[in-house]
Short mmCIF file of C-alpha atoms in Angstrom, two decimals:
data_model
loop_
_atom_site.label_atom_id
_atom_site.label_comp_id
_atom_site.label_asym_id
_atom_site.label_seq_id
_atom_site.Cartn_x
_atom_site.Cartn_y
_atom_site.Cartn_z
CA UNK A 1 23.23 -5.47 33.58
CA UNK A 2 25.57 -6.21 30.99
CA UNK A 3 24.55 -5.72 27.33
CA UNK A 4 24.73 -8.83 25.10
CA UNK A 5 24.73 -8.99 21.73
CA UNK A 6 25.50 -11.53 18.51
CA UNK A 7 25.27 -9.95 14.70
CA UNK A 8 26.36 -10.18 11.12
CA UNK A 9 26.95 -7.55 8.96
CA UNK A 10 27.16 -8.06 5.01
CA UNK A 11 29.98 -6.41 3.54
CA UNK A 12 29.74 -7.47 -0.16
CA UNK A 13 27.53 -6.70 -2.58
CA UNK A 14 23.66 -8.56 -2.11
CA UNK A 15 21.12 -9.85 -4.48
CA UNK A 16 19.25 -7.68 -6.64
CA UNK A 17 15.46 -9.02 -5.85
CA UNK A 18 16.20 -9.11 -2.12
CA UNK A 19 19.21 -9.47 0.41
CA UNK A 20 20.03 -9.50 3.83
CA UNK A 21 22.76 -6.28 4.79
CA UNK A 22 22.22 -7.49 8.49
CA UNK A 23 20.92 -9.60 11.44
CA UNK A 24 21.43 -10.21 14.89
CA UNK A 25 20.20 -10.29 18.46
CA UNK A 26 20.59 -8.05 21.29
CA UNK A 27 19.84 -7.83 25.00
CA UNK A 28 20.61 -3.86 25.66
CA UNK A 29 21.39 -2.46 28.60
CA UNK A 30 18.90 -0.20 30.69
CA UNK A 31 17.98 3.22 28.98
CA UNK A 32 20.19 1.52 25.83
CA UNK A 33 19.07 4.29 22.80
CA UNK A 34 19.87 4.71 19.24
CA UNK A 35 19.25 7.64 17.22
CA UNK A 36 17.07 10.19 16.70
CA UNK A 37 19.03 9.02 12.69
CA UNK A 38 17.88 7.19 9.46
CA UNK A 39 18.65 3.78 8.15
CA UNK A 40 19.16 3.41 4.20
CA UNK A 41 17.65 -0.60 4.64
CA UNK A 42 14.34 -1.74 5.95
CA UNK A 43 14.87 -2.91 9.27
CA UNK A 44 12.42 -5.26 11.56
CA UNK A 45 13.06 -5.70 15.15
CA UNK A 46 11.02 -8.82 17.17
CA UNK A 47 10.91 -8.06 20.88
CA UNK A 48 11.61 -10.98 22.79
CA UNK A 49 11.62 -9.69 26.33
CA UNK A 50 11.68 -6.66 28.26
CA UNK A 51 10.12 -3.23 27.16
CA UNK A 52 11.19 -0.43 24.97
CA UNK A 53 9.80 2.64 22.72
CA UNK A 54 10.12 3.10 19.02
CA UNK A 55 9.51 6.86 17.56
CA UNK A 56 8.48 7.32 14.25
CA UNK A 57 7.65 10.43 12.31
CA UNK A 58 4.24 11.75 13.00
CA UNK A 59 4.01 10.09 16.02
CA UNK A 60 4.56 9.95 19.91
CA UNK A 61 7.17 7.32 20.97
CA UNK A 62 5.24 3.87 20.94
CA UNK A 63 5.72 1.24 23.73
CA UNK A 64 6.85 -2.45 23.08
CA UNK A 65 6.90 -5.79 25.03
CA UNK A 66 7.22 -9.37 24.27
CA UNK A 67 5.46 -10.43 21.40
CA UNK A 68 5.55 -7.13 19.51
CA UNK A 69 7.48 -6.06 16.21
CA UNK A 70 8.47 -2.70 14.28
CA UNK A 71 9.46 -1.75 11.16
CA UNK A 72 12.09 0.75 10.06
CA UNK A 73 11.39 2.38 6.65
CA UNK A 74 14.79 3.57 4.57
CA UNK A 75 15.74 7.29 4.91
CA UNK A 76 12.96 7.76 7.59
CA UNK A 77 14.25 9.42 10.90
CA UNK A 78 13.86 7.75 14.02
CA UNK A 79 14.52 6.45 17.40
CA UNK A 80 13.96 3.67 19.37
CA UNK A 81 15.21 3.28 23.40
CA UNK A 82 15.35 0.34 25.88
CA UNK A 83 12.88 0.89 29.09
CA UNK A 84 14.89 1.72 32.37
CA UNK A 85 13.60 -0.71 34.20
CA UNK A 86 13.15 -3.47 32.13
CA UNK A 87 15.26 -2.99 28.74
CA UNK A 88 14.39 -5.42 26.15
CA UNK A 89 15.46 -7.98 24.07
CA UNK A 90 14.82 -8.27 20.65
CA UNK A 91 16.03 -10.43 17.26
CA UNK A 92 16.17 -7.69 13.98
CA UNK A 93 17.07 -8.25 10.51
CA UNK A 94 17.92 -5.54 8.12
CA UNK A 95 17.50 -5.75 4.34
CA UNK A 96 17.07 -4.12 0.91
CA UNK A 97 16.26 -5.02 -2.86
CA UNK A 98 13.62 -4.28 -5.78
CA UNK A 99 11.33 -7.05 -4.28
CA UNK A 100 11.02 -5.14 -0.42
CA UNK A 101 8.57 -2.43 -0.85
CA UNK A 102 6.22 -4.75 -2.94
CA UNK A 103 6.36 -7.73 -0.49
CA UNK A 104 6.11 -5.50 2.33
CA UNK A 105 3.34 -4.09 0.84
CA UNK A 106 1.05 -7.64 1.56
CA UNK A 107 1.66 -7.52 5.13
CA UNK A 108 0.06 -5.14 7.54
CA UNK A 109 3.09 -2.95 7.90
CA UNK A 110 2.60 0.75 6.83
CA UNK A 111 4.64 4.02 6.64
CA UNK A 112 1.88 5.25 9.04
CA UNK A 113 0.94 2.16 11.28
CA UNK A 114 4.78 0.36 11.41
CA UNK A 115 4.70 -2.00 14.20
CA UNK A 116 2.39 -5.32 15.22
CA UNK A 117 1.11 -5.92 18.73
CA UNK A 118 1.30 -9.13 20.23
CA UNK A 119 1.81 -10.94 17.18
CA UNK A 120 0.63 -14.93 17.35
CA UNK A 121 3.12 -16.12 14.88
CA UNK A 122 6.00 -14.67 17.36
CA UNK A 123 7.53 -17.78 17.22
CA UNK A 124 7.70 -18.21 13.36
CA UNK A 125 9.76 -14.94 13.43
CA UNK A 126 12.15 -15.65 15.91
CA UNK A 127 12.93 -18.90 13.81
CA UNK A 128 13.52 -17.75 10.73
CA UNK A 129 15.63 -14.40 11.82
CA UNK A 130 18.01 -17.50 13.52
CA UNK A 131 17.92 -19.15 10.62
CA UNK A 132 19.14 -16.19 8.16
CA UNK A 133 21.48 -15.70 11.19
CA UNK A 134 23.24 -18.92 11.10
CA UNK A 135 23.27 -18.73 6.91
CA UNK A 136 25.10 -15.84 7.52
CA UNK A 137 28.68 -15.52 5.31
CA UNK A 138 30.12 -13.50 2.74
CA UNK A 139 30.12 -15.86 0.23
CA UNK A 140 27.39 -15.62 -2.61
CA UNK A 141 26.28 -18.60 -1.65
CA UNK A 142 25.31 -17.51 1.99
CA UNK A 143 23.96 -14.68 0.46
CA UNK A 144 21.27 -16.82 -1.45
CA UNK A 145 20.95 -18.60 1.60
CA UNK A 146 20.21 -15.51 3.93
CA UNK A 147 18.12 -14.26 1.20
CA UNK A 148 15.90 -17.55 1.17
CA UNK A 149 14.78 -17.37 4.76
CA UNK A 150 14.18 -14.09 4.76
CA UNK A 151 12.05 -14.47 1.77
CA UNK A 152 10.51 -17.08 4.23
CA UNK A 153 10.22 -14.67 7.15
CA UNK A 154 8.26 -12.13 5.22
CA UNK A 155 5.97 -15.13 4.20
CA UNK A 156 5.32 -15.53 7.81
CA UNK A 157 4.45 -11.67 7.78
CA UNK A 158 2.13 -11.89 5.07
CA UNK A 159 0.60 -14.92 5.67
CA UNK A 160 -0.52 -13.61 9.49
CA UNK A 161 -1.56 -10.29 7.97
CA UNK A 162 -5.20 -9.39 9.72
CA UNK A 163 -6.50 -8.53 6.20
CA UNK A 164 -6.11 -10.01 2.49
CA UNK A 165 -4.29 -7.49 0.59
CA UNK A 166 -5.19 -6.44 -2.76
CA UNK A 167 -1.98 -5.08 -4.56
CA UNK A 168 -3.20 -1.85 -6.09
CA UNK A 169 -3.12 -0.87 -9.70
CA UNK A 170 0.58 0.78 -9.02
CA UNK A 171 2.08 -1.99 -7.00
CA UNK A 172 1.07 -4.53 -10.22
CA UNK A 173 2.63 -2.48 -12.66
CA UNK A 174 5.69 -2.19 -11.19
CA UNK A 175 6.12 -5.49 -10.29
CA UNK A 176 5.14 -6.75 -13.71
CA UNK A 177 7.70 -4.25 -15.64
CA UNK A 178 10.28 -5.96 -12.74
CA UNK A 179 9.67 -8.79 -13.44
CA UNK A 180 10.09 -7.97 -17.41
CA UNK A 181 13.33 -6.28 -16.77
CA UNK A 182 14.95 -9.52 -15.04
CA UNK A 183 14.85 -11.42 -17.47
CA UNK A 184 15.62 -9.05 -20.24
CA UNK A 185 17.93 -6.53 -18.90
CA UNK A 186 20.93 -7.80 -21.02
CA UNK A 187 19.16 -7.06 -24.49
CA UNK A 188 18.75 -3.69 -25.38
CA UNK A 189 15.70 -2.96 -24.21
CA UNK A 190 13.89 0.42 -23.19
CA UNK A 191 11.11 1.76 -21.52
CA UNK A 192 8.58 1.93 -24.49
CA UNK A 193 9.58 -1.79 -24.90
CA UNK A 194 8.55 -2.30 -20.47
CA UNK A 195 5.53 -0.50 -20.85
CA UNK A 196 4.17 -2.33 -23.99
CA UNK A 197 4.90 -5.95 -22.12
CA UNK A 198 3.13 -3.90 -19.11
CA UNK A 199 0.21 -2.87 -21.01
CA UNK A 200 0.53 0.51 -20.28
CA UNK A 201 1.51 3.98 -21.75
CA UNK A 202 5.09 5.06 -20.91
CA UNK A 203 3.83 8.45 -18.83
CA UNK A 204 1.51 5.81 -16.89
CA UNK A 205 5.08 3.41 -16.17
CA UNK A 206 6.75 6.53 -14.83
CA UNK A 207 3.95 7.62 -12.79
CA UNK A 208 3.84 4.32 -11.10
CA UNK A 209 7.51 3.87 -10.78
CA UNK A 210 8.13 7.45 -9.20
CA UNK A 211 5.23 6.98 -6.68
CA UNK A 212 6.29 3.61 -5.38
CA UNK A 213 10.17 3.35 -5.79
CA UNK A 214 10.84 7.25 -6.51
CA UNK A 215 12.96 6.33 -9.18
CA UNK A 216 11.76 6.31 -12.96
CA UNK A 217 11.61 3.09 -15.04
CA UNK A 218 14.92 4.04 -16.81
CA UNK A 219 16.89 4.94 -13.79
CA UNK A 220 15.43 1.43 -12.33
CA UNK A 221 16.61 -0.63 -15.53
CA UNK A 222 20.47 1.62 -15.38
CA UNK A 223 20.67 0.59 -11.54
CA UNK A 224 19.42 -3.12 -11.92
CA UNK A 225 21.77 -3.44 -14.89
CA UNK A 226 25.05 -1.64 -12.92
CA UNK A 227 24.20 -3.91 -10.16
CA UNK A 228 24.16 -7.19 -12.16
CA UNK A 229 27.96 -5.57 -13.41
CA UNK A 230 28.89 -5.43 -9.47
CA UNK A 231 28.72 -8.89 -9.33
CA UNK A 232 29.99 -10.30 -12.72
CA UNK A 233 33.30 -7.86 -11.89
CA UNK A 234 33.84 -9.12 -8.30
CA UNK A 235 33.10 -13.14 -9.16
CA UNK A 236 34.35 -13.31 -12.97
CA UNK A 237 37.42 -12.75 -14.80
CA UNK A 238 35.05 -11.36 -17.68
CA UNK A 239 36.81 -8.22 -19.63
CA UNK A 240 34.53 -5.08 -18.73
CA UNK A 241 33.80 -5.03 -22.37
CA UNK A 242 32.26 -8.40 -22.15
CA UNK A 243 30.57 -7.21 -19.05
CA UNK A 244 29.31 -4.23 -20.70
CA UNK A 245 27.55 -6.21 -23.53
CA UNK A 246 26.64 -8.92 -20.48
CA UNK A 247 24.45 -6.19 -18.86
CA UNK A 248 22.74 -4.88 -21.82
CA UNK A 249 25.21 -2.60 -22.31
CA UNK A 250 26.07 -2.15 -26.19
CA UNK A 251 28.98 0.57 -25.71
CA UNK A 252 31.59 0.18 -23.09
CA UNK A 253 32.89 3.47 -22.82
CA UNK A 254 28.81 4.44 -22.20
CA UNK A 255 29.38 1.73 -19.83
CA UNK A 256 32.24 2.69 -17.89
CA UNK A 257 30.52 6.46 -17.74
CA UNK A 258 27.06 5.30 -16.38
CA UNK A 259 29.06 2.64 -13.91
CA UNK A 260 31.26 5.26 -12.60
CA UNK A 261 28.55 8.09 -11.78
CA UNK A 262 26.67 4.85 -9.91
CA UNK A 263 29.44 4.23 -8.28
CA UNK A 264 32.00 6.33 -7.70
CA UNK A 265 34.51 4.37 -9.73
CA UNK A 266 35.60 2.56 -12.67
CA UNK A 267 34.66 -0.72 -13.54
CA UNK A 268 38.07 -1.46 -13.22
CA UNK A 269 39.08 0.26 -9.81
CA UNK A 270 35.64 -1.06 -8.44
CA UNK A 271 36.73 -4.80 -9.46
CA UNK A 272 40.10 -3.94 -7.89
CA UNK A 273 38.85 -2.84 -4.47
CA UNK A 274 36.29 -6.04 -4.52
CA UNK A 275 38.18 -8.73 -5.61
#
């Protein structure tokens, strides 16, 4: 059998909230394995056809069909193999952002439980992973594009979730002080002034931030801010002093420090390489 497969790849930079790094189709080839390895997106295959296994940690490899769908957490080691005999088919669609773990959080995907059997809304799925598919493009604009059906895709996720999920104390925090930090990330603001909006002491922000994103509050705001920079030096003409004070930045040579130990490079070389 020959294997067959269609995909996109995103090689700019994505949105912030959520974006699409990639999506495709495949019909493998019998045995057809990757890993054991990690994946530094989430990552949701839709099996189509066929049969396969999935591996996850804590856990003996899990058997798929038609109907059925996984979930790859970031930085989480796994594998996941095609049957010999009847290798599957499946649609997947790989993505990252600040609005993931929280929106994942409302379907009935877990670390410990991350696959659905026989899912009714099968259908649903396979739609909407086409649709990000054929929005696919490395322009911004496909980017926001991509980025709306998927937000649509996970809808279809939550809405077929088996039980009504109640966001926990944590998961409203953090999403709160998110959604504080979007709108006011270029005025000097700091943590005291997220956890006051939040309602909350700072030690009670951090506690919340480091057990759900494993990243403090501050570290969040620094990488939301560096990543707004990203895109203002690849699509503007802006001087990356005026992209310093853009980003809530108030000192550019502070700027250029904190971009380059996020990055690798200067604000300058990065714009070079990306433009």
């Amino acid at each position: 059998m020959e294997q067959s497969k269609y995909s996109y790849k995103a090689t700019k930079q994505g949105l912030v909230s959520l974006s699409v790094t990639n999506v495709g189709w495949e019909k493998t080839t019998p045995g057809h394995k990757w890993g054991p390895g990690i994946r530094d997106h989430y990552l949701i295959h839709y099996v189509v056809s066929g049969k396969g296994s999935y591996q996850f940690p804590g856990s003996k490899p899990q058997q798929f069909s038609a109907g059925d769908a996984f979930l790859i957490y970031p930085n989480t080691e796994i594998s996941y193999q095609a049957d010999e005999n009847e290798p599957w088919e499946y649609f997947w669609v790989g993505f990252t952002g600040s609005d993931a773990a929280t929106v994942l959080s409302a379907t009935d995907f877990t670390a410990e439980s991350p696959f659905l059997k026989n899912i009714p809304y099968g259908s649903r799925v396979r739609q909407e992973v086409e649709h990000i598919y054929h929005a696919s493009g490395n322009q911004f604009s496909n980017a926001v594009e991509m980025a709306g059906y998927l937000y649509i895709l996970l809808s279809v996720f939550m809405q077929g979730a088996a039980l009504v999920h109640q966001y926990d104390t944590a998961v409203n925090y953090v999403q709160k002080a998110m959604e504080y930090i979007s709108r006011n990330y270029a005025y000097p603001i700091s943590v005291e002034n997220i956890a006051s909006y939040v309602g909350i002491s700072r030690s009670q922000l951090f506690r919340s931030f480091q057990s759900l994103l494993s990243q403090s509050p501050k570290e969040y705001l620094s990488d939301y801010r560096i990543r707004q920079a990203c895109h203002l030096l690849e699509d503007t003409t802006l001087s990356v002093t005026a992209i310093a004070n853009s980003v809530g930045f108030d000192n550019s040579l502070y700027f250029s420090k904190a971009f380059r130990n996020a990055k690798g490079a200067s604000p300058s070389a990065y714009r070079k390489q990306h433009q």
